[in-house]
Amino acid sequence: MTTTTRSRPAPAVRPGTMWPNPPGALRVRPLPRETAASYLTRLAAAYHLSPAHLLDGLHITATGTPTAPHATELHLSCEAARRLSAFTRIPPAHLSRALARQPPPPAIGTAHAAVARWQPVQPAVQPLPACTACTIHRSSNTAHPAWIHPAPDLPRAMICTRHQQAASDPRHHTPLDIHSVPELTRARRTARRPPTATSLSWATTITTRWYDHHQHLTIRWHTRLNQLTTANPHLAPGPASPTLTCRNLITYPETLALAAALDRLPPHPLTRTEQSAFLHDLASRLQLPRLAPADHDLLWQRLTTR
């Protein structure tokens, strides 16, 4: 007598279930200040999907055209953000705090439905490539690059002091190795408190002018540029040469030092004696034997401005 073994039928997927696996089965954590477009791209890559397919699987209606993660931002309505939170198993408050929040278009910000919109980002405010080691640590299933916005109260640069990587221009799709330039991480670590927005703006403008016009710190900055290009052979000269794309990194320590000095200025224009004392102190901060700006130097304009 023979018996027939019947195989059990596969369990049916419940209606309304979006995924055969539990939500968030592949853990992908956002980096601090990461853009929503970058995070969604990395999350979709973990499941071998495109961002459009992932949004469709979450029943989120998207408009606009996605391009590179650093050139396009993704705006989510409250309901769309809730669905993304449920899928990733990251509490909404934590997800909102991690992802850089840009003001959404009115049609997205007031929408009650699960909608999203891809929107181009101007080059001047595009995010920067995040540290590759930090990215892999937060998403072990994929090494897809992440894009983050730099800290708003520091010079426009991303510096990872732990893994010695940095970026200052979105035209570099990977961060740079800065082991050969320890003053960058040292400046980032020793910044006791962020400068005020006004002083940082003045300092950035002044050091940019010094850099472009080869003033005061030319030899030091040229040496630093050579160190960066030697340690990163993929930096090729061209329309976006390292001289331009690495400028914010090259001037980073001096910009912070100048901003800190400007924060100490009184609210009134300096007298001649006070100007001399300030320049002497600033030269010491910048490790220069002396500092004698020309009459047209922007630093003089700041010293004589209320």
Short mmCIF file of C-alpha atoms in Angstrom, two decimals:
data_model
loop_
_atom_site.label_atom_id
_atom_site.label_comp_id
_atom_site.label_asym_id
_atom_site.label_seq_id
_atom_site.Cartn_x
_atom_site.Cartn_y
_atom_site.Cartn_z
CA MET A 1 0.00 0.00 0.00
CA THR A 2 1.47 3.31 -0.99
CA THR A 3 0.77 6.67 0.54
CA THR A 4 0.78 9.93 -1.31
CA THR A 5 2.46 12.88 0.36
CA ARG A 6 0.80 16.10 -0.50
CA SER A 7 2.92 19.26 -0.35
CA ARG A 8 1.48 22.15 1.55
CA PRO A 9 0.42 25.07 -0.60
CA ALA A 10 2.46 28.26 -0.19
CA PRO A 11 0.80 30.67 2.21
CA ALA A 12 -1.09 33.33 0.42
CA VAL A 13 0.10 36.92 0.75
CA ARG A 14 -2.45 38.95 2.61
CA PRO A 15 -4.26 41.54 0.51
CA GLY A 16 -2.67 44.96 0.82
CA THR A 17 0.75 43.58 1.73
CA MET A 18 3.41 45.53 -0.16
CA TRP A 19 6.43 43.29 0.40
CA PRO A 20 7.01 39.53 0.79
CA ASN A 21 9.55 40.29 3.56
CA PRO A 22 8.82 42.20 6.76
CA PRO A 23 9.25 45.96 6.40
CA GLY A 24 12.75 47.12 7.13
CA ALA A 25 14.25 43.63 6.79
CA LEU A 26 17.37 45.22 5.30
CA ARG A 27 18.48 47.87 7.75
CA VAL A 28 19.62 51.12 6.16
CA ARG A 29 20.08 53.98 8.60
CA PRO A 30 20.27 57.59 7.46
CA LEU A 31 23.34 59.66 8.15
CA PRO A 32 23.02 62.98 10.01
CA ARG A 33 21.89 65.73 7.60
CA GLU A 34 21.51 63.23 4.73
CA THR A 35 19.12 64.30 2.00
CA ALA A 36 15.88 62.39 1.53
CA ALA A 37 16.83 61.71 -2.10
CA SER A 38 20.13 60.16 -1.02
CA TYR A 39 18.57 58.04 1.71
CA LEU A 40 15.77 56.75 -0.53
CA THR A 41 18.31 55.90 -3.24
CA ARG A 42 20.43 53.89 -0.79
CA LEU A 43 17.36 52.22 0.68
CA ALA A 44 16.10 51.23 -2.77
CA ALA A 45 19.55 49.91 -3.74
CA ALA A 46 19.50 47.56 -0.73
CA TYR A 47 16.44 45.89 -2.29
CA HIS A 48 17.86 46.12 -5.84
CA LEU A 49 15.19 48.62 -6.78
CA SER A 50 15.15 52.05 -8.30
CA PRO A 51 13.87 54.93 -6.13
CA ALA A 52 10.79 55.17 -8.37
CA HIS A 53 9.95 51.48 -7.83
CA LEU A 54 10.40 51.81 -4.08
CA LEU A 55 8.06 54.79 -3.92
CA ASP A 56 5.55 52.90 -6.02
CA GLY A 57 5.80 49.92 -3.66
CA LEU A 58 5.05 52.22 -0.74
CA HIS A 59 2.03 53.58 -2.66
CA ILE A 60 3.54 57.06 -2.79
CA THR A 61 2.71 59.08 -5.88
CA ALA A 62 5.82 60.89 -7.09
CA THR A 63 6.14 63.74 -9.57
CA GLY A 64 9.19 65.34 -11.11
CA THR A 65 12.25 63.71 -12.63
CA PRO A 66 14.91 62.17 -10.39
CA THR A 67 18.52 62.60 -11.50
CA ALA A 68 21.69 62.15 -9.47
CA PRO A 69 21.02 62.05 -5.69
CA HIS A 70 23.11 65.18 -5.11
CA ALA A 71 21.40 67.18 -7.87
CA THR A 72 17.79 66.41 -6.90
CA GLU A 73 15.96 66.70 -3.61
CA LEU A 74 12.93 64.63 -2.67
CA HIS A 75 10.10 66.32 -0.81
CA LEU A 76 7.67 64.05 1.05
CA SER A 77 4.23 64.83 2.36
CA CYS A 78 3.45 63.92 5.97
CA GLU A 79 1.66 60.75 4.91
CA ALA A 80 4.49 59.76 2.58
CA ALA A 81 7.01 60.30 5.39
CA ARG A 82 4.84 58.17 7.69
CA ARG A 83 4.84 55.30 5.20
CA LEU A 84 8.60 55.54 4.77
CA SER A 85 8.98 55.49 8.54
CA ALA A 86 6.77 52.41 8.85
CA PHE A 87 8.71 50.58 6.15
CA THR A 88 12.14 51.36 7.59
CA ARG A 89 11.04 50.81 11.20
CA ILE A 90 12.57 54.14 12.13
CA PRO A 91 10.33 56.30 14.34
CA PRO A 92 9.06 59.38 12.48
CA ALA A 93 10.75 61.79 14.89
CA HIS A 94 14.12 60.05 14.45
CA LEU A 95 13.79 59.94 10.66
CA SER A 96 12.78 63.59 10.47
CA ARG A 97 15.66 64.61 12.72
CA ALA A 98 18.23 62.71 10.64
CA LEU A 99 17.17 63.78 7.17
CA ALA A 100 17.89 67.32 6.04
CA ARG A 101 14.56 69.11 5.81
CA GLN A 102 14.29 71.64 3.01
CA PRO A 103 11.09 73.72 2.76
CA PRO A 104 8.70 71.63 0.62
CA PRO A 105 6.60 73.11 -2.18
CA PRO A 106 3.16 74.25 -0.93
CA ALA A 107 1.41 71.46 -2.84
CA ILE A 108 3.49 68.89 -0.91
CA GLY A 109 3.57 70.57 2.48
CA THR A 110 -0.23 70.82 2.72
CA ALA A 111 -1.12 67.55 1.00
CA HIS A 112 -3.00 64.89 2.98
CA ALA A 113 -2.24 62.11 0.49
CA ALA A 114 1.02 60.15 0.19
CA VAL A 115 2.77 62.24 -2.45
CA ALA A 116 6.38 63.18 -3.20
CA ARG A 117 8.14 65.48 -5.60
CA TRP A 118 11.64 65.40 -7.08
CA GLN A 119 13.04 68.91 -7.33
CA PRO A 120 16.39 70.08 -8.80
CA VAL A 121 18.94 71.61 -6.42
CA GLN A 122 21.13 74.56 -7.37
CA PRO A 123 24.86 73.68 -7.53
CA ALA A 124 25.77 76.22 -4.83
CA VAL A 125 23.68 74.43 -2.21
CA GLN A 126 23.99 70.82 -3.35
CA PRO A 127 24.94 68.23 -0.70
CA LEU A 128 28.42 66.74 -0.41
CA PRO A 129 29.53 63.09 -0.54
CA ALA A 130 29.59 61.55 2.93
CA CYS A 131 32.42 59.54 4.44
CA THR A 132 32.40 56.11 2.78
CA ALA A 133 33.29 54.28 6.01
CA CYS A 134 30.43 55.95 7.90
CA THR A 135 28.05 55.14 5.04
CA ILE A 136 28.96 51.45 4.95
CA HIS A 137 28.63 51.25 8.72
CA ARG A 138 25.05 52.52 8.52
CA SER A 139 24.01 50.37 5.57
CA SER A 140 25.81 47.05 5.59
CA ASN A 141 23.76 45.71 2.68
CA THR A 142 25.00 48.24 0.14
CA ALA A 143 27.94 50.54 -0.40
CA HIS A 144 25.88 53.04 -2.37
CA PRO A 145 27.25 56.56 -1.68
CA ALA A 146 25.41 58.94 0.61
CA TRP A 147 25.02 62.70 0.22
CA ILE A 148 24.77 65.06 3.19
CA HIS A 149 24.44 68.78 3.72
CA PRO A 150 27.39 70.39 5.51
CA ALA A 151 26.87 71.84 8.96
CA PRO A 152 25.21 75.25 8.54
CA ASP A 153 27.43 76.95 11.17
CA LEU A 154 30.81 75.88 9.72
CA PRO A 155 32.63 76.48 6.40
CA ARG A 156 31.05 74.59 3.52
CA ALA A 157 32.89 71.29 3.85
CA MET A 158 32.31 67.78 5.15
CA ILE A 159 35.17 66.54 7.37
CA CYS A 160 35.09 63.14 9.06
CA THR A 161 37.71 63.33 11.79
CA ARG A 162 37.39 59.62 12.57
CA HIS A 163 38.11 58.24 9.11
CA GLN A 164 40.12 61.17 7.71
CA GLN A 165 37.84 61.88 4.77
CA ALA A 166 36.56 65.22 3.52
CA ALA A 167 34.59 66.86 0.73
CA SER A 168 33.83 70.43 -0.25
CA ASP A 169 32.40 70.26 -3.76
CA PRO A 170 29.58 68.09 -5.19
CA ARG A 171 31.58 67.65 -8.40
CA HIS A 172 33.68 65.18 -6.42
CA HIS A 173 31.44 62.12 -6.19
CA THR A 174 33.63 60.53 -3.52
CA PRO A 175 35.24 62.11 -0.47
CA LEU A 176 38.95 62.84 -0.40
CA ASP A 177 41.63 61.18 1.69
CA ILE A 178 43.03 63.87 4.03
CA HIS A 179 45.51 61.80 6.07
CA SER A 180 48.30 63.92 4.58
CA VAL A 181 46.65 67.17 5.70
CA PRO A 182 46.17 66.73 9.49
CA GLU A 183 45.50 70.43 10.05
CA LEU A 184 42.04 69.95 8.52
CA THR A 185 40.88 67.46 11.15
CA ARG A 186 42.72 69.37 13.86
CA ALA A 187 40.82 72.55 12.96
CA ARG A 188 37.52 70.64 12.95
CA ARG A 189 38.21 69.11 16.36
CA THR A 190 39.44 72.26 18.07
CA ALA A 191 36.54 74.46 16.96
CA ARG A 192 35.23 75.08 20.49
CA ARG A 193 32.07 76.80 19.41
CA PRO A 194 30.66 77.58 15.97
CA PRO A 195 31.19 81.14 14.74
CA THR A 196 28.26 83.44 14.21
CA ALA A 197 26.72 83.44 10.75
CA THR A 198 27.88 87.01 10.10
CA SER A 199 31.51 86.37 11.04
CA LEU A 200 31.57 83.11 9.09
CA SER A 201 30.22 84.86 6.00
CA TRP A 202 32.84 87.61 6.26
CA ALA A 203 35.65 85.12 6.92
CA THR A 204 34.67 82.90 3.99
CA THR A 205 34.52 85.87 1.62
CA ILE A 206 37.87 87.24 2.83
CA THR A 207 39.80 83.96 2.64
CA THR A 208 38.27 83.20 -0.76
CA ARG A 209 39.51 86.56 -2.01
CA TRP A 210 42.97 85.92 -0.53
CA TYR A 211 43.05 82.50 -2.17
CA ASP A 212 41.93 83.71 -5.59
CA HIS A 213 44.34 86.68 -5.56
CA HIS A 214 47.31 84.77 -4.09
CA GLN A 215 47.59 86.87 -0.94
CA HIS A 216 49.13 86.27 2.49
CA LEU A 217 48.89 82.44 2.64
CA THR A 218 49.67 81.45 -0.93
CA ILE A 219 52.65 79.22 -0.19
CA ARG A 220 50.86 77.34 2.59
CA TRP A 221 47.72 76.85 0.54
CA HIS A 222 49.69 75.75 -2.53
CA THR A 223 51.47 73.15 -0.40
CA ARG A 224 48.16 71.94 0.98
CA LEU A 225 46.73 71.64 -2.54
CA ASN A 226 49.72 69.54 -3.62
CA GLN A 227 49.24 67.26 -0.60
CA LEU A 228 45.57 66.72 -1.47
CA THR A 229 46.19 66.02 -5.15
CA THR A 230 49.06 63.64 -4.36
CA ALA A 231 46.95 61.66 -1.90
CA ASN A 232 43.97 61.61 -4.30
CA PRO A 233 45.27 60.80 -7.80
CA HIS A 234 41.72 60.61 -9.15
CA LEU A 235 41.58 64.42 -8.95
CA ALA A 236 42.27 65.28 -12.57
CA PRO A 237 42.75 68.84 -13.85
CA GLY A 238 40.05 70.12 -16.14
CA PRO A 239 37.17 72.60 -16.22
CA ALA A 240 36.59 71.80 -12.52
CA SER A 241 40.22 71.72 -11.44
CA PRO A 242 41.26 70.82 -7.87
CA THR A 243 42.43 74.42 -7.46
CA LEU A 244 38.77 75.42 -7.55
CA THR A 245 36.93 72.39 -6.21
CA CYS A 246 39.23 72.00 -3.19
CA ARG A 247 39.30 75.69 -2.27
CA ASN A 248 36.97 75.44 0.72
CA LEU A 249 39.02 72.57 2.14
CA ILE A 250 42.36 74.26 1.54
CA THR A 251 41.26 77.44 3.33
CA TYR A 252 39.23 75.65 6.02
CA PRO A 253 41.56 76.13 9.05
CA GLU A 254 42.25 79.78 8.28
CA THR A 255 38.57 80.53 7.64
CA LEU A 256 37.65 79.15 11.07
CA ALA A 257 40.48 81.07 12.73
CA LEU A 258 39.47 84.32 11.03
CA ALA A 259 35.78 83.83 11.89
CA ALA A 260 36.68 83.27 15.56
CA ALA A 261 38.77 86.45 15.54
CA LEU A 262 35.99 88.48 13.91
CA ASP A 263 33.56 87.30 16.57
CA ARG A 264 35.72 89.09 19.15
CA LEU A 265 35.42 92.47 17.47
CA PRO A 266 33.50 95.19 19.33
CA PRO A 267 30.27 96.49 17.77
CA HIS A 268 31.94 99.77 16.73
CA PRO A 269 34.64 100.52 14.09
CA LEU A 270 38.16 100.04 15.43
CA THR A 271 40.57 102.86 16.07
CA ARG A 272 44.02 102.80 14.47
CA THR A 273 45.52 101.42 17.65
CA GLU A 274 42.84 98.73 17.91
CA GLN A 275 43.30 97.81 14.25
CA SER A 276 47.03 97.30 14.76
CA ALA A 277 46.41 95.15 17.83
CA PHE A 278 43.80 93.08 15.99
CA LEU A 279 46.08 92.47 12.99
CA HIS A 280 48.92 91.47 15.32
CA ASP A 281 46.65 88.97 17.12
CA LEU A 282 45.22 87.66 13.83
CA ALA A 283 48.70 87.12 12.40
CA SER A 284 49.50 85.02 15.47
CA ARG A 285 46.27 83.00 14.99
CA LEU A 286 47.13 82.41 11.33
CA GLN A 287 50.75 81.56 12.20
CA LEU A 288 52.11 84.43 10.12
CA PRO A 289 55.07 86.64 11.08
CA ARG A 290 53.02 89.72 10.21
CA LEU A 291 49.80 90.64 8.41
CA ALA A 292 49.65 93.85 6.38
CA PRO A 293 46.51 93.88 4.19
CA ALA A 294 46.39 96.23 1.22
CA ASP A 295 44.04 99.20 1.31
CA HIS A 296 41.52 97.39 -0.92
CA ASP A 297 41.54 94.22 1.21
CA LEU A 298 38.07 93.20 2.38
CA LEU A 299 39.44 92.77 5.89
CA TRP A 300 39.79 96.54 6.19
CA GLN A 301 36.16 96.91 5.16
CA ARG A 302 35.11 94.62 8.00
CA LEU A 303 37.27 96.46 10.53
CA THR A 304 35.68 99.78 9.64
CA THR A 305 32.09 98.46 9.56
CA ARG A 306 29.76 98.75 12.49
#
